[in-house]
mmCIF file of C-alpha atoms in Angstrom:
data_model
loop_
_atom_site.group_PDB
_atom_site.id
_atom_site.type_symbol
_atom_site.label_atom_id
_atom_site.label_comp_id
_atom_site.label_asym_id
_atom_site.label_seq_id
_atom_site.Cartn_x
_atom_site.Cartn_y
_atom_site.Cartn_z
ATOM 1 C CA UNK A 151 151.464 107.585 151.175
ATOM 2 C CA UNK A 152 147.923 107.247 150.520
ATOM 3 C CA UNK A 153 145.977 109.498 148.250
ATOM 4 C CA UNK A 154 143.566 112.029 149.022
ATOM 5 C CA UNK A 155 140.459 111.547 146.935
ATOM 6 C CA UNK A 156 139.519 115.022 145.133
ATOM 7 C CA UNK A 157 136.805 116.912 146.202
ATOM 8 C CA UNK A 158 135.561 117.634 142.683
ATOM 9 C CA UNK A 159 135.218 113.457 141.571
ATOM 10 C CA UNK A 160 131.625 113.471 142.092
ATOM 11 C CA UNK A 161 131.031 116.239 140.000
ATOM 12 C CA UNK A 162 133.029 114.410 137.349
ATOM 13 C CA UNK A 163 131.383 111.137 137.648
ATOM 14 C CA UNK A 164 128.018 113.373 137.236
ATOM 15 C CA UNK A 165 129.155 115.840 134.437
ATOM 16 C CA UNK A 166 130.425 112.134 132.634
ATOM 17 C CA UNK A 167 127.017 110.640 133.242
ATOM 18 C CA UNK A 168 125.263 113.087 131.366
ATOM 19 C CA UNK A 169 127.851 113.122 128.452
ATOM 20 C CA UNK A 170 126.817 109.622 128.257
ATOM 21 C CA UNK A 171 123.032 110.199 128.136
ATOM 22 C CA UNK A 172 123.317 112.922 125.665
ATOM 23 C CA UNK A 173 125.557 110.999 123.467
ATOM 24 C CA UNK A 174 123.172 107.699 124.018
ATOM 25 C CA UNK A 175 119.970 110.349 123.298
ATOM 26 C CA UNK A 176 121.846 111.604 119.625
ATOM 27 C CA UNK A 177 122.435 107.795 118.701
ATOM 28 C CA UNK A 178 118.881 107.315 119.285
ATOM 29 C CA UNK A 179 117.352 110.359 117.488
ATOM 30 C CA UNK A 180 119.522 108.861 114.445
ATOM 31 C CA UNK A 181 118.616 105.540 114.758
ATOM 32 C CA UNK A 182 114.681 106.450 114.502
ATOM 33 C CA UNK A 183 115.711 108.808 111.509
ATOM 34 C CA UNK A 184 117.094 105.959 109.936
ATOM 35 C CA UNK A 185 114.142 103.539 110.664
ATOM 36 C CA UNK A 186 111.343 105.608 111.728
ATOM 37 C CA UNK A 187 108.262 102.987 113.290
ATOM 38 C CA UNK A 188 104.756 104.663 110.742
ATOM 39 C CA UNK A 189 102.157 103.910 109.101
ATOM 40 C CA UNK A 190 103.016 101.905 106.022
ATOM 41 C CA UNK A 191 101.450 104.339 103.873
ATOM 42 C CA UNK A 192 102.766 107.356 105.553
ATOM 43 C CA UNK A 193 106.398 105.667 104.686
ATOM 44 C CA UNK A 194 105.494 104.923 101.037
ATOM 45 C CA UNK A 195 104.311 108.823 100.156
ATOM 46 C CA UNK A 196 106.898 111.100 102.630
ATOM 47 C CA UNK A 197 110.005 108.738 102.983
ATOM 48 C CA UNK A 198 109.981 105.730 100.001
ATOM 49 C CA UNK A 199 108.474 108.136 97.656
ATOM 50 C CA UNK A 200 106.818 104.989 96.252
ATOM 51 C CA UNK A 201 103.407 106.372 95.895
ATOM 52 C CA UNK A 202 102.025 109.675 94.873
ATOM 53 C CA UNK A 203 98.968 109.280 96.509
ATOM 54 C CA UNK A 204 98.543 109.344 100.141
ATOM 55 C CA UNK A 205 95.756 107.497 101.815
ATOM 56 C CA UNK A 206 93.033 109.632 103.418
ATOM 57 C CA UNK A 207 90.538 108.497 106.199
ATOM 58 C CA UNK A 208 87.255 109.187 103.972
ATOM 59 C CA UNK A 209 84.287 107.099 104.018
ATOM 60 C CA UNK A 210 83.636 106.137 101.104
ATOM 61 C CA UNK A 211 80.076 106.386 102.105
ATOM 62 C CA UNK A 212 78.022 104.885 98.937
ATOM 63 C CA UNK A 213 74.392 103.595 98.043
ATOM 64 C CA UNK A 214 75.623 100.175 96.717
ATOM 65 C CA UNK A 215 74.535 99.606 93.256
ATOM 66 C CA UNK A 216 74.149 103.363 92.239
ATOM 67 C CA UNK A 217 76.422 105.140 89.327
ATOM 68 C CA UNK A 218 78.406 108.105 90.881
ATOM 69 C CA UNK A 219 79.198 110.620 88.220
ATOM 70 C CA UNK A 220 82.711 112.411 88.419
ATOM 71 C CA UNK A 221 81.496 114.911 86.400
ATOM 72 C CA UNK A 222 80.311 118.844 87.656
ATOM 73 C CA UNK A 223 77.082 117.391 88.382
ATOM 74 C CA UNK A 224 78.117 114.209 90.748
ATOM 75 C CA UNK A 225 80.539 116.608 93.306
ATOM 76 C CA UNK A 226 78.334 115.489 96.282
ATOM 77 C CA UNK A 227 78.451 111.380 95.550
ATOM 78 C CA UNK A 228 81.917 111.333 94.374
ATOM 79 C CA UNK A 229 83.377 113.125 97.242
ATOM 80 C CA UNK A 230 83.009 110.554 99.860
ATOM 81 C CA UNK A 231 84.705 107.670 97.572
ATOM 82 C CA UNK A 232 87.769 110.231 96.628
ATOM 83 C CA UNK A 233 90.566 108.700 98.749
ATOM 84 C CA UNK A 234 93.761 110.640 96.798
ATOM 85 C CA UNK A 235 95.051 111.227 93.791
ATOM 86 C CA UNK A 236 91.942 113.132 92.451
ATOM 87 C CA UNK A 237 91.626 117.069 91.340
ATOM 88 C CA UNK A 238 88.567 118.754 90.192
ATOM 89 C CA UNK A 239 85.992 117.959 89.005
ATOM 90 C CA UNK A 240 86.198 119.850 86.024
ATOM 91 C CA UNK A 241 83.237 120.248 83.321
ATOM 92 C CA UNK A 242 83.616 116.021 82.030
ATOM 93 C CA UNK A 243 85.046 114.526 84.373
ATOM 94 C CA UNK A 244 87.866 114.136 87.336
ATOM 95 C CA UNK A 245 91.363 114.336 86.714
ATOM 96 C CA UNK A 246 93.823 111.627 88.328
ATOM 97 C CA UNK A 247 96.736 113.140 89.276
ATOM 98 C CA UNK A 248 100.198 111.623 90.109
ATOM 99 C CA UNK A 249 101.502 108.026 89.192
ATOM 100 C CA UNK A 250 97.942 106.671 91.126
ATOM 101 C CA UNK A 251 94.831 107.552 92.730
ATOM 102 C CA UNK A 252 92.655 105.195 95.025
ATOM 103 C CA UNK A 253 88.637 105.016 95.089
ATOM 104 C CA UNK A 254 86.712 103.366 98.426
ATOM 105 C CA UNK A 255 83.381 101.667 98.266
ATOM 106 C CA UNK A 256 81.652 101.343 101.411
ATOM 107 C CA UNK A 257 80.012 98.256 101.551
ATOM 108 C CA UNK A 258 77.125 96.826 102.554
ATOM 109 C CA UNK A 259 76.510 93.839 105.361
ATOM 110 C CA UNK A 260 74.661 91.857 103.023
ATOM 111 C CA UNK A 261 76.232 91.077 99.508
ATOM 112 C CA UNK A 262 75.238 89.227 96.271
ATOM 113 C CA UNK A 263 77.096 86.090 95.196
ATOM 114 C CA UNK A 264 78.979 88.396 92.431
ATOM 115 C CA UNK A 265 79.951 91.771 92.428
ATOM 116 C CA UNK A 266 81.020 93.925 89.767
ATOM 117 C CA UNK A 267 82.529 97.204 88.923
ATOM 118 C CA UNK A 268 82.086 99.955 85.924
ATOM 119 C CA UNK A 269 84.364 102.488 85.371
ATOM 120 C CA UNK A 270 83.827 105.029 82.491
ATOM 121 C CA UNK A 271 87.239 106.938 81.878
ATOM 122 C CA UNK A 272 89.030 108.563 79.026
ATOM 123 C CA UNK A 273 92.779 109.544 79.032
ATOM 124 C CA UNK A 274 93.860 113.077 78.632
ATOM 125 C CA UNK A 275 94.709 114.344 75.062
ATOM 126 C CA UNK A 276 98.503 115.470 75.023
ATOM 127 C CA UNK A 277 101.167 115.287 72.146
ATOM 128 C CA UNK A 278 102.910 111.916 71.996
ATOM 129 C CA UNK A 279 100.388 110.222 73.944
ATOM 130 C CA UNK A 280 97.931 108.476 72.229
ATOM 131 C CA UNK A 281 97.006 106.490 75.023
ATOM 132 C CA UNK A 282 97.030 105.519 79.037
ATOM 133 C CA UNK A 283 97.518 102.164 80.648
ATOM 134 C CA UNK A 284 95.465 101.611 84.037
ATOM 135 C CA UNK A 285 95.735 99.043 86.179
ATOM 136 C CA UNK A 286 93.175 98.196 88.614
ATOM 137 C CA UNK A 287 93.322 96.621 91.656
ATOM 138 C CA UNK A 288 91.283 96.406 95.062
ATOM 139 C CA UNK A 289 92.101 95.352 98.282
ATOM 140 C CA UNK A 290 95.585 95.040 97.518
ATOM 141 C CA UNK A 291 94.889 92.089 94.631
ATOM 142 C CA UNK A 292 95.376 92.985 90.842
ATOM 143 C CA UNK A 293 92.355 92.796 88.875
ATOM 144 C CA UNK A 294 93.240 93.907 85.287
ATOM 145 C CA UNK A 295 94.672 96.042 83.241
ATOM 146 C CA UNK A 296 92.813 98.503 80.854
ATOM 147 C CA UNK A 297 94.470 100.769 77.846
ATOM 148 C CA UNK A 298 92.339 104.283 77.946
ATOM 149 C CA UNK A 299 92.640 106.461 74.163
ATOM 150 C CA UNK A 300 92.835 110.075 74.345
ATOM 151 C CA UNK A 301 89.565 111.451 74.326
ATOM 152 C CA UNK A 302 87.892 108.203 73.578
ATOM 153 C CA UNK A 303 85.743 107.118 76.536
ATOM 154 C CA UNK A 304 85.878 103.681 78.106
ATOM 155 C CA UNK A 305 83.828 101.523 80.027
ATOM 156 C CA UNK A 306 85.632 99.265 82.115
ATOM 157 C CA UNK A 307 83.837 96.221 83.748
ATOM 158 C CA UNK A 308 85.298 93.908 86.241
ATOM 159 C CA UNK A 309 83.914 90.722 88.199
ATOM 160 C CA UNK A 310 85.143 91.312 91.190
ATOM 161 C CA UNK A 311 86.507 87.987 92.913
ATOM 162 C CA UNK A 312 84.573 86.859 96.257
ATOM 163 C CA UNK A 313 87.891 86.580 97.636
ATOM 164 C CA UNK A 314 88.844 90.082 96.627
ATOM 165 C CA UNK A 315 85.722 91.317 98.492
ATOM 166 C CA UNK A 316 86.435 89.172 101.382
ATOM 167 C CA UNK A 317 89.691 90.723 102.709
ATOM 168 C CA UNK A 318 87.839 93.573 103.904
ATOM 169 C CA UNK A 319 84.102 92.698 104.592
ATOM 170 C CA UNK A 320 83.624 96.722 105.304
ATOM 171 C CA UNK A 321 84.857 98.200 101.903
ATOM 172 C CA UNK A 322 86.374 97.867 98.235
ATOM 173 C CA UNK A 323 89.581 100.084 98.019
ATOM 174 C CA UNK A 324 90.331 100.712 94.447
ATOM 175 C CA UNK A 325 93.716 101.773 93.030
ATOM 176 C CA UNK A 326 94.335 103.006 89.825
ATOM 177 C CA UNK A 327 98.171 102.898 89.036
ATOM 178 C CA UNK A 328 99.020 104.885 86.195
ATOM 179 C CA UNK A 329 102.676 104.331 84.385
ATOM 180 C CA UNK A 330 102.241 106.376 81.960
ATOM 181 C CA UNK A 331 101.197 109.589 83.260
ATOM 182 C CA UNK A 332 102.423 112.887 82.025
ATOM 183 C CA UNK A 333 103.952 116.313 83.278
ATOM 184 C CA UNK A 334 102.067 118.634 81.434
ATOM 185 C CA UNK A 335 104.924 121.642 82.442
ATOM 186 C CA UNK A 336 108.181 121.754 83.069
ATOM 187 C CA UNK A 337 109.286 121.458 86.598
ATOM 188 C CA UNK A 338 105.992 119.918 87.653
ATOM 189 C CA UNK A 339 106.574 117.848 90.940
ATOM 190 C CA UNK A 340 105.147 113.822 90.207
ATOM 191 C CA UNK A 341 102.078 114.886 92.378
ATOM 192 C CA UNK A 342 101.287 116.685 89.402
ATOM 193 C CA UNK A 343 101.145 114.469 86.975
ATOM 194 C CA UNK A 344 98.594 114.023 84.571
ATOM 195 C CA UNK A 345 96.689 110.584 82.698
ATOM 196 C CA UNK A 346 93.041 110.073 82.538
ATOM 197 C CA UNK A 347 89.723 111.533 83.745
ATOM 198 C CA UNK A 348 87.236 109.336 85.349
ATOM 199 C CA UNK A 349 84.006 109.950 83.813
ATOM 200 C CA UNK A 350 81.640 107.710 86.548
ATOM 201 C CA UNK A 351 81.836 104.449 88.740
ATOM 202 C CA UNK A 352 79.558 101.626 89.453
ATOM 203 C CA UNK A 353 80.213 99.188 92.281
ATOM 204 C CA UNK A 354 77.308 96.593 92.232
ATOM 205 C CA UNK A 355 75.377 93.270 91.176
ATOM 206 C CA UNK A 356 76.509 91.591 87.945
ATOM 207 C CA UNK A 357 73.657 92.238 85.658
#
């Protein structure tokens, strides 16, 4: 005797189908959770927690050559170089805060043979922490290293390589990475974190 196919076996087939989708549509929502396709530095502050300092489309509109204070009286100049990692400014100077903060220099389309870069900073005063480490790189290439006193100033200069320059003909992006910056409470978040004020900046000719 042959059998009598069921009226209802479409529906089945159907109402299977979409388990199938839904099930396929979970395993995908996980999978991009797991390995979710952004920016690298969106990854590095919200998912790696790498970074502290999250990079901001600014400018860094800047008469090449000029000294940009970071003090009360340089708010307008400094502004467009701020990229992240910077709070105030307040009365001598700009606070970096978190484990980094990042400067941009626009450039300009004609350059000298040698550029170079001044940085006046001074590292917080705090209890146990006589001094702050900063090391400086641009355009992703390490260019030195520079031990800041508490409340000593510092003038930093730097020849910055041609090939430094040349990876990005349109700006110098400056980061500041700072290992031994300090929560200044309890249950301050690393975003918080405390090291140096920078006093003024200098991105020019060698003199």
């Amino acid at each position: 005797m042959s059998e009598v196919a069921s009226p209802n076996r479409p529906l089945q087939l159907v109402a299977y189908g979409g388990v199938a989708l839904a099930i396929a549509f979970e395993l995908a929502v996980v999978w991009f959770a797991l390995h979710p396709q952004v920016p690298p530095d969106y990854r590095a502050y919200y998912i790696d927690h790498s970074t502290t300092c999250l990079n901001q489309p600014i400018s860094g509109d800047y008469r090449f050559g000029t000294t940009v204070s970071f003090r009360s009286d340089g708010g307008d100049q400094a502004k467009p170089l701020r990229v992240c990692g910077w709070e105030g400014p307040a009365g001598d100077g700009t606070h970096a805060v978190g484990t980094s903060a990042r400067l941009r220099f626009a450039l300009p389309g004609q350059l000298p043979d040698r550029v170079h870069l001044t940085l006046e900073l001074v590292a917080i005063t705090h209890d146990g922490y006589p001094s702050q480490h900063v090391m400086i790189s641009a355009n992703g290439k390490a260019l030195t290293t520079a031990i800041a006193l508490a409340g000593i100033p510092l003038t930093v200069d730097i020849d910055v390589p041609a090939d430094v320059v040349g990876v990005d003909p349109g700006s110098l992006d400056l980061v500041l990475t700072l290992p031994d910056a300090i929560r200044m409470a309890q249950g301050d978040s690393d975003t918080r974190m405390r090291s140096i004020k920078l006093l003024s900046a200098r991105l020019g000719p060698a003199q």
